[in-house]
């Protein structure tokens, strides 16, 4: 039940891996398999623009992630910014800062993301998820993407950042245009305008927290020093933006993709329902299977050999989590969705210095969703066409109409 064509590897010379429409329309699993086997460090030339390196094997992907000196994030960490001249937040926003400055910034930003600090947020995630699912089951059918999955990560991030409930829908709308696009590729102008609006929003929020700090991440950013000096206004805004961009759509797509996988693998759904709790292994398999962040990007800082290929200083290097997570050299039977899979050292959250700061929160959110489904729902069916986003960076469904049949005892 694959809604996309599985693209034949012979098309490799004709496709542009940076094209959002390619990922929207095609399943690249055979292309990735071919590259892992035949050209694991592959130079992707593009007719209309700058070429880049495509790294597809697990070990090579992990090696690039680990070596931030040779493969820097400071020009940008996704294809779109790398191919359009670099990231304007470089050296100021966590994900596009390296070395000692990154470590110092991460030491401050990491605190609110520790399991201990997140206790209250995770508690509210569990309650909120139960509530959203209960409403969806009572209604019988819903768009799982818009009605359930969109709200969970955003509510958690807004709790963390201190965004008032009245502004949350506005933030959902801006985020989806700024990063991916539901029904058509977003125009560069629309993307640019939403990114600016988000930055402006956080600029105003930071100003109000500076005047009156609360117990939230924006207040932490305006009051803490990094390396002996306060963060600049721009650094504060960029890092708020980074948290919302990093944590909202990624987690949302993992959730929708998890539901899709459960519908397509009824025996796994039965296993989940039959168990007495949601295991960490189940959450990690949903993360491996869905791999919402398809790639990360880097720039080589010096000439280097990787996998026998010569990469020149200044070259754009992309590592494809989507391929590494299906590498048969590391995962037994990688094309099987198996909620009991162990070990499962997927690279969904990257690896090394930039390992996702929100991994614990994301796992808690997906765990809460699976727990709610396991206890409240007997059967999930798709009732209409699913729609996939246009993006070369994120992967997931923007629309997922489902019917949820209540579990025996629901509401009793
Ligand atoms: C970093 C994926 C959830 C915030 C990353 C990276 C990946 C990733 C692949 C590394 C990027 C790179 O190396 O260039 C994901 C996925 C998620 C998720 C798939 C959900 C399933 C979250 C959440 C938050 C978050 C919930 C915050 C609320 C961040 C931040 C970074 C990051 C701030 C930068 C860390 C650094 O550079 O040190 N994430 N993420 N992410 N993520 Fe996540």
PDB file of C-alpha atoms and ligand atoms in Angstrom, residues 65 73 77-78 93-97 102 106 109 113 153 157 160 239 242-248 250-252 254 287 291-293 295-298 321 347-351 353-359 361-362 365-366 393, ligand 1:
ATOM      1  CA  UNK A  65      28.112  13.459  11.728  1.00  0.00           C
ATOM      2  CA  UNK A  73      27.466  22.864   9.845  1.00  0.00           C
ATOM      3  CA  UNK A  77      22.810  22.047   7.673  1.00  0.00           C
ATOM      4  CA  UNK A  78      20.136  21.472   5.018  1.00  0.00           C
ATOM      5  CA  UNK A  93      21.939  29.242  16.042  1.00  0.00           C
ATOM      6  CA  UNK A  94      22.762  25.924  17.722  1.00  0.00           C
ATOM      7  CA  UNK A  95      22.300  23.641  14.696  1.00  0.00           C
ATOM      8  CA  UNK A  96      24.564  25.787  12.490  1.00  0.00           C
ATOM      9  CA  UNK A  97      27.302  26.530  15.027  1.00  0.00           C
ATOM     10  CA  UNK A 102      28.373  25.243  19.950  1.00  0.00           C
ATOM     11  CA  UNK A 106      24.372  23.629  23.998  1.00  0.00           C
ATOM     12  CA  UNK A 109      20.059  25.212  25.858  1.00  0.00           C
ATOM     13  CA  UNK A 113      15.604  19.442  27.511  1.00  0.00           C
ATOM     14  CA  UNK A 153       4.490  18.601  19.369  1.00  0.00           C
ATOM     15  CA  UNK A 157       7.207  23.365  22.217  1.00  0.00           C
ATOM     16  CA  UNK A 160       8.636  25.024  26.637  1.00  0.00           C
ATOM     17  CA  UNK A 239      17.471  29.728  18.777  1.00  0.00           C
ATOM     18  CA  UNK A 242      15.500  26.569  15.733  1.00  0.00           C
ATOM     19  CA  UNK A 243      13.567  24.817  18.515  1.00  0.00           C
ATOM     20  CA  UNK A 244      10.221  25.315  16.849  1.00  0.00           C
ATOM     21  CA  UNK A 245      11.528  24.290  13.434  1.00  0.00           C
ATOM     22  CA  UNK A 246      13.465  21.341  14.853  1.00  0.00           C
ATOM     23  CA  UNK A 247      10.725  19.934  17.000  1.00  0.00           C
ATOM     24  CA  UNK A 248       7.355  20.565  15.436  1.00  0.00           C
ATOM     25  CA  UNK A 250       9.630  16.270  12.571  1.00  0.00           C
ATOM     26  CA  UNK A 251       7.695  14.821  15.506  1.00  0.00           C
ATOM     27  CA  UNK A 252       4.374  15.350  13.792  1.00  0.00           C
ATOM     28  CA  UNK A 254       6.885  10.584  12.925  1.00  0.00           C
ATOM     29  CA  UNK A 287      11.408   6.633  14.525  1.00  0.00           C
ATOM     30  CA  UNK A 291      12.863   8.952   9.492  1.00  0.00           C
ATOM     31  CA  UNK A 292      11.156  12.373   9.250  1.00  0.00           C
ATOM     32  CA  UNK A 293      14.429  14.283   8.615  1.00  0.00           C
ATOM     33  CA  UNK A 295      19.042  14.327   5.262  1.00  0.00           C
ATOM     34  CA  UNK A 296      21.475  16.664   7.006  1.00  0.00           C
ATOM     35  CA  UNK A 297      23.932  18.855   5.138  1.00  0.00           C
ATOM     36  CA  UNK A 298      27.531  19.828   5.802  1.00  0.00           C
ATOM     37  CA  UNK A 321      19.329   9.344   7.321  1.00  0.00           C
ATOM     38  CA  UNK A 347      20.258   7.786  12.976  1.00  0.00           C
ATOM     39  CA  UNK A 348      16.873   9.528  12.965  1.00  0.00           C
ATOM     40  CA  UNK A 349      18.185  12.010  15.564  1.00  0.00           C
ATOM     41  CA  UNK A 350      21.652  12.197  13.933  1.00  0.00           C
ATOM     42  CA  UNK A 351      24.790  11.366  15.896  1.00  0.00           C
ATOM     43  CA  UNK A 353      27.894  16.818  18.534  1.00  0.00           C
ATOM     44  CA  UNK A 354      24.596  17.853  16.904  1.00  0.00           C
ATOM     45  CA  UNK A 355      22.612  14.835  18.146  1.00  0.00           C
ATOM     46  CA  UNK A 356      19.032  16.075  18.464  1.00  0.00           C
ATOM     47  CA  UNK A 357      18.535  18.034  21.666  1.00  0.00           C
ATOM     48  CA  UNK A 358      14.807  17.181  21.636  1.00  0.00           C
ATOM     49  CA  UNK A 359      15.176  13.396  21.323  1.00  0.00           C
ATOM     50  CA  UNK A 361      10.839  14.923  24.264  1.00  0.00           C
ATOM     51  CA  UNK A 362      10.104  13.463  20.822  1.00  0.00           C
ATOM     52  CA  UNK A 365       5.429  12.371  22.557  1.00  0.00           C
ATOM     53  CA  UNK A 366       5.452   9.323  20.281  1.00  0.00           C
ATOM     54  CA  UNK A 393      14.351  17.662   3.881  1.00  0.00           C
TER      55      UNK A 393
HETATM   56  C1  LIG B   1      18.985  18.478  15.885  1.00  0.00           C
HETATM   57  C2  LIG B   1      15.881  15.240  14.003  1.00  0.00           C
HETATM   58  C3  LIG B   1      12.676  16.400  17.465  1.00  0.00           C
HETATM   59  C4  LIG B   1      15.256  20.387  18.361  1.00  0.00           C
HETATM   60  C5  LIG B   1      18.437  17.461  15.127  1.00  0.00           C
HETATM   61  C6  LIG B   1      19.149  16.728  14.096  1.00  0.00           C
HETATM   62  C7  LIG B   1      18.275  15.826  13.564  1.00  0.00           C
HETATM   63  C8  LIG B   1      17.016  15.974  14.268  1.00  0.00           C
HETATM   64  C9  LIG B   1      18.530  14.838  12.433  1.00  0.00           C
HETATM   65  C10 LIG B   1      20.595  16.956  13.688  1.00  0.00           C
HETATM   66  C11 LIG B   1      20.708  17.992  12.586  1.00  0.00           C
HETATM   67  C12 LIG B   1      22.113  18.092  12.092  1.00  0.00           C
HETATM   68  O1  LIG B   1      22.999  17.341  12.528  1.00  0.00           O
HETATM   69  O2  LIG B   1      22.369  18.942  11.232  1.00  0.00           O
HETATM   70  C13 LIG B   1      14.730  15.290  14.786  1.00  0.00           C
HETATM   71  C14 LIG B   1      13.601  14.388  14.619  1.00  0.00           C
HETATM   72  C15 LIG B   1      12.709  14.700  15.605  1.00  0.00           C
HETATM   73  C16 LIG B   1      13.258  15.799  16.371  1.00  0.00           C
HETATM   74  C17 LIG B   1      13.465  13.345  13.537  1.00  0.00           C
HETATM   75  C18 LIG B   1      11.355  14.090  15.918  1.00  0.00           C
HETATM   76  C19 LIG B   1      10.991  12.875  15.591  1.00  0.00           C
HETATM   77  C20 LIG B   1      13.103  17.562  18.054  1.00  0.00           C
HETATM   78  C21 LIG B   1      12.421  18.274  19.109  1.00  0.00           C
HETATM   79  C22 LIG B   1      13.135  19.428  19.325  1.00  0.00           C
HETATM   80  C23 LIG B   1      14.285  19.409  18.441  1.00  0.00           C
HETATM   81  C24 LIG B   1      11.140  17.785  19.780  1.00  0.00           C
HETATM   82  C25 LIG B   1      12.860  20.555  20.280  1.00  0.00           C
HETATM   83  C26 LIG B   1      11.715  20.788  20.848  1.00  0.00           C
HETATM   84  C27 LIG B   1      16.489  20.198  17.779  1.00  0.00           C
HETATM   85  C28 LIG B   1      17.591  21.157  17.898  1.00  0.00           C
HETATM   86  C29 LIG B   1      18.676  20.588  17.202  1.00  0.00           C
HETATM   87  C30 LIG B   1      18.203  19.320  16.661  1.00  0.00           C
HETATM   88  C31 LIG B   1      17.552  22.504  18.629  1.00  0.00           C
HETATM   89  C32 LIG B   1      20.078  21.168  17.038  1.00  0.00           C
HETATM   90  C33 LIG B   1      21.022  20.460  18.015  1.00  0.00           C
HETATM   91  C34 LIG B   1      22.466  20.858  17.835  1.00  0.00           C
HETATM   92  O3  LIG B   1      22.828  21.332  16.762  1.00  0.00           O
HETATM   93  O4  LIG B   1      23.255  20.697  18.788  1.00  0.00           O
HETATM   94  N1  LIG B   1      17.146  16.973  15.226  1.00  0.00           N
HETATM   95  N2  LIG B   1      14.473  16.129  15.815  1.00  0.00           N
HETATM   96  N3  LIG B   1      14.232  18.258  17.686  1.00  0.00           N
HETATM   97  N4  LIG B   1      16.899  19.118  17.040  1.00  0.00           N
HETATM   98 FE1  LIG B   1      15.737  17.559  16.535  1.00  0.00          FE
END
